[in-house]
PDB file of C-alpha atoms in Angstrom:
ATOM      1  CA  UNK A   1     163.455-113.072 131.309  1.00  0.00           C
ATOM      2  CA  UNK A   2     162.264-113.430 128.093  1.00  0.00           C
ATOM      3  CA  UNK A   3     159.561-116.069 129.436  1.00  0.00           C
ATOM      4  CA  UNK A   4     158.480-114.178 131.998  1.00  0.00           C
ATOM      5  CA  UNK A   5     158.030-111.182 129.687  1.00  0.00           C
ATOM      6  CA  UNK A   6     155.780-113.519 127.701  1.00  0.00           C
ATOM      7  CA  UNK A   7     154.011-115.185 130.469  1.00  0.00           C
ATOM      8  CA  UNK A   8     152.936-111.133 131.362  1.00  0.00           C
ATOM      9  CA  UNK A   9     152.073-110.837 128.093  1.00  0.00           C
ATOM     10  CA  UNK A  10     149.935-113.865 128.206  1.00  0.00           C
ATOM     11  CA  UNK A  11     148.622-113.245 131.443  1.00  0.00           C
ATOM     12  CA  UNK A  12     147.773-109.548 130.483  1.00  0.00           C
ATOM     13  CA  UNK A  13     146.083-111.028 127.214  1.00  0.00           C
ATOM     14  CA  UNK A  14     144.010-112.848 129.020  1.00  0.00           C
ATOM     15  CA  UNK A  15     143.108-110.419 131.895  1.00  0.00           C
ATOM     16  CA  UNK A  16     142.210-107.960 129.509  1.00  0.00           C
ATOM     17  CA  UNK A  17     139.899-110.714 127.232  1.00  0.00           C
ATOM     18  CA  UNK A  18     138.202-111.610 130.933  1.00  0.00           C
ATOM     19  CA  UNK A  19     137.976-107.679 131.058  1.00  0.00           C
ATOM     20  CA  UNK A  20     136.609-107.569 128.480  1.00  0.00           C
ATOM     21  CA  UNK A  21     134.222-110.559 128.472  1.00  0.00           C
ATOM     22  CA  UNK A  22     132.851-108.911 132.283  1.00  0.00           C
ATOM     23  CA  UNK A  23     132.027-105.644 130.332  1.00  0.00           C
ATOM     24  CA  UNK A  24     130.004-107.477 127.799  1.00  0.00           C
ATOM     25  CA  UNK A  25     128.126-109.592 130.408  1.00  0.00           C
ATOM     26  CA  UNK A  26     127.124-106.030 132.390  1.00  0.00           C
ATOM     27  CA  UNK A  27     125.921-104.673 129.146  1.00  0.00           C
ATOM     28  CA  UNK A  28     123.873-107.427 128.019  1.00  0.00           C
ATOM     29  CA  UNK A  29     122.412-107.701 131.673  1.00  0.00           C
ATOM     30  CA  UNK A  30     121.757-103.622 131.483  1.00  0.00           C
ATOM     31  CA  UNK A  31     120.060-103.622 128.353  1.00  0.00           C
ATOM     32  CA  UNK A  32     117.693-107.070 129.830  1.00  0.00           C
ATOM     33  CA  UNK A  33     117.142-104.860 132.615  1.00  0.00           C
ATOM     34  CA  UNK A  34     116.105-102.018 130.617  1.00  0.00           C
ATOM     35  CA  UNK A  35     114.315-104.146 128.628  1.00  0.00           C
ATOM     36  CA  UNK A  36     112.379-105.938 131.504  1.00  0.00           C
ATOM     37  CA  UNK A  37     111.621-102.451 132.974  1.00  0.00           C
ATOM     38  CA  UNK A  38     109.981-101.134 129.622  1.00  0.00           C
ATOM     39  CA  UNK A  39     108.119-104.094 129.335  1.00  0.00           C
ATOM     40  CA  UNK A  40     106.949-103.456 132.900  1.00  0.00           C
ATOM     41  CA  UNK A  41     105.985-100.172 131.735  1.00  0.00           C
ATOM     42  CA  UNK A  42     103.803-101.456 128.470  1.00  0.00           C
ATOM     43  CA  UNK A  43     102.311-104.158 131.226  1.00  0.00           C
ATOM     44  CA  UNK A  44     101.207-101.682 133.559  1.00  0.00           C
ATOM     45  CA  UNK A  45      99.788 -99.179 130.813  1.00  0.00           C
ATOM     46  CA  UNK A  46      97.926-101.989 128.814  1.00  0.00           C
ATOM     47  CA  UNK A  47      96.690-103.167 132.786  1.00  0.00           C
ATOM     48  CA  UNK A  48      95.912 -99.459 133.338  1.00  0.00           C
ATOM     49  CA  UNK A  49      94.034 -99.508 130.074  1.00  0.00           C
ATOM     50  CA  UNK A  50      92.376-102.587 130.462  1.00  0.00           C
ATOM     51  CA  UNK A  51      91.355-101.819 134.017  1.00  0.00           C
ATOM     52  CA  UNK A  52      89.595 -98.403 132.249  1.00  0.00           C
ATOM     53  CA  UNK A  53      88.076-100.213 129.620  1.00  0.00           C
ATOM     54  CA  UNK A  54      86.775-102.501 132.284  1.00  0.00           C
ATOM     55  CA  UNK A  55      85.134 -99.635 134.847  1.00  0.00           C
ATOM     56  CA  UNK A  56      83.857 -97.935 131.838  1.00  0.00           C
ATOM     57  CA  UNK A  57      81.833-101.082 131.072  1.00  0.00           C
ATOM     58  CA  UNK A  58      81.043-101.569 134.446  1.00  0.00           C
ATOM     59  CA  UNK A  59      79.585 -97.947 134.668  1.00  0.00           C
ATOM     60  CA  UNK A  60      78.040 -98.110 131.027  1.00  0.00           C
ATOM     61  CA  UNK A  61      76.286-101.499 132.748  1.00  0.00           C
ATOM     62  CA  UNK A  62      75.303-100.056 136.344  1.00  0.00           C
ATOM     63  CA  UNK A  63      73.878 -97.124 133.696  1.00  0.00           C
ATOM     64  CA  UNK A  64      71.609 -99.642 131.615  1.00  0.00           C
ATOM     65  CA  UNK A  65      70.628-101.154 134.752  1.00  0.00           C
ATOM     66  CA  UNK A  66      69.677 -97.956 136.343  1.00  0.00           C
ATOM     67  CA  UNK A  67      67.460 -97.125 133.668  1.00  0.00           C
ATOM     68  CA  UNK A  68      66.015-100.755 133.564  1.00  0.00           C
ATOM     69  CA  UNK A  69      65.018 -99.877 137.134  1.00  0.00           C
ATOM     70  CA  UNK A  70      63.437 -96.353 136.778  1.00  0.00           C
ATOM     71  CA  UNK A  71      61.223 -98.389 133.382  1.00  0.00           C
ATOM     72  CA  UNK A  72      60.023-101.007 136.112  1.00  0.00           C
ATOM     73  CA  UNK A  73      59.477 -98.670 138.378  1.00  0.00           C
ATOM     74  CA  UNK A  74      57.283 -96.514 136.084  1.00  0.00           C
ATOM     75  CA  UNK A  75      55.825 -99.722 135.130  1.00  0.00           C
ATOM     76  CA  UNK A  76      54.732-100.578 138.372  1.00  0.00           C
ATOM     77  CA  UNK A  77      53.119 -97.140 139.155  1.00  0.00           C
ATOM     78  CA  UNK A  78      51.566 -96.741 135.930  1.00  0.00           C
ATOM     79  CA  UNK A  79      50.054-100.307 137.444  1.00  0.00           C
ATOM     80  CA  UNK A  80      49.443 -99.364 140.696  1.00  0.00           C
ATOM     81  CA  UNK A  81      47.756 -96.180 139.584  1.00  0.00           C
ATOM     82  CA  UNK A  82      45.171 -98.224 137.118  1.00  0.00           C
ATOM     83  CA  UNK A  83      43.996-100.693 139.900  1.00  0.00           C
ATOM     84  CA  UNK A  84      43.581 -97.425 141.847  1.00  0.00           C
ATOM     85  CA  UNK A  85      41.614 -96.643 139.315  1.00  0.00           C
ATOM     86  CA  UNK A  86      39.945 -99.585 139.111  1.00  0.00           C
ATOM     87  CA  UNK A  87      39.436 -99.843 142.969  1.00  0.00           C
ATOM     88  CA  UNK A  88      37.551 -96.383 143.083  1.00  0.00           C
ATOM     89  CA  UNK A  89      35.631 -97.201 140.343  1.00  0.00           C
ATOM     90  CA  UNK A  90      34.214-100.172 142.545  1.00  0.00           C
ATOM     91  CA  UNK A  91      33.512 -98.293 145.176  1.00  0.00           C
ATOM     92  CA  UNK A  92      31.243 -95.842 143.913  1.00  0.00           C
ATOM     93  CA  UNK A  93      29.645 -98.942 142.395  1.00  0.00           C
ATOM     94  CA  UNK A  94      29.415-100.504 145.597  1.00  0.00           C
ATOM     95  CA  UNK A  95      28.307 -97.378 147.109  1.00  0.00           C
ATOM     96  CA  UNK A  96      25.487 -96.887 144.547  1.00  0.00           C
ATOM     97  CA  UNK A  97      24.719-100.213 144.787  1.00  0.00           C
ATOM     98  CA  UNK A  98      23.918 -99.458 148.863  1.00  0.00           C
ATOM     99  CA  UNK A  99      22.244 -96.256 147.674  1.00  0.00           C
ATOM    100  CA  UNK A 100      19.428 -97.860 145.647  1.00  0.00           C
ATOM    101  CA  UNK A 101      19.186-100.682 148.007  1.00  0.00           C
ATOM    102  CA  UNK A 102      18.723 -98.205 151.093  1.00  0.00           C
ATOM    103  CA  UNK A 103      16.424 -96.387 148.899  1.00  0.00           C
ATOM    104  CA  UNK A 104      14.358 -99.480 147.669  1.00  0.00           C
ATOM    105  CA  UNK A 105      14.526-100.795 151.910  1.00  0.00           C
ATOM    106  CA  UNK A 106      13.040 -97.129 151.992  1.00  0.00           C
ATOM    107  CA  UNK A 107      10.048 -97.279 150.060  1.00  0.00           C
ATOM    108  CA  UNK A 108       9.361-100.808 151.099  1.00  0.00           C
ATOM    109  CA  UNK A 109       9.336 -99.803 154.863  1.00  0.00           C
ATOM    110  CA  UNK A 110       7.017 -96.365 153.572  1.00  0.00           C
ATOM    111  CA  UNK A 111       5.030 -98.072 151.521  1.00  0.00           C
ATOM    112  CA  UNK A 112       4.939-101.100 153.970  1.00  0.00           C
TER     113      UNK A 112
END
């Protein structure tokens, strides 16, 4: 009797160390999962704040490019507007041109 009372002992010593051991085990895994799950936290803030950082340098670029555009574009008018310019300016040479030639052709034919 005295055996078996030992081998319970024994057998209760060791069920409680396995117990014991189990309870350890869950706790480390809780606090990995805990610690996974904050980390997956910090990842998706720093992703978050990288993915902001990113559109705002996307906008800040679609910005410089917009006003890259509306320079050209003045640019091009200011351009278009001084060969306008330019074009009249021909014109009313050309036309003047015609005017003294009709009005030499018009005292050649009088005085012809």
């Amino acid at each position: 009797e005295k055996a078996a009372k030992a081998d319970y002992a024994k057998l209760h010593a060791q069920f409680d160390s396995a117990l014991l051991e189990l309870e350890t085990t869950r706790s480390k895994l809780r606090e990995e999962r805990e610690a996974r799950a904050r980390l997956q936290v910090e990842l998706d803030g720093a992703f978050a704040q990288s993915h902001e950082h990113q559109q705002q340098r996307d906008e800040a670029e679609v910005s410089k490019l917009k006003e890259e555009m509306v320079r050209k574009d003045k640019e091009m008018l200011e351009a278009v507007s001084k060969e306008k310019e330019r074009a009249e300016d021909a014109v009313r040479q050309l036309d003047a041109e015609r005017e003294r030639t009709e009005g030499m052709l018009g005292e050649a034919v009088t005085t012809a």
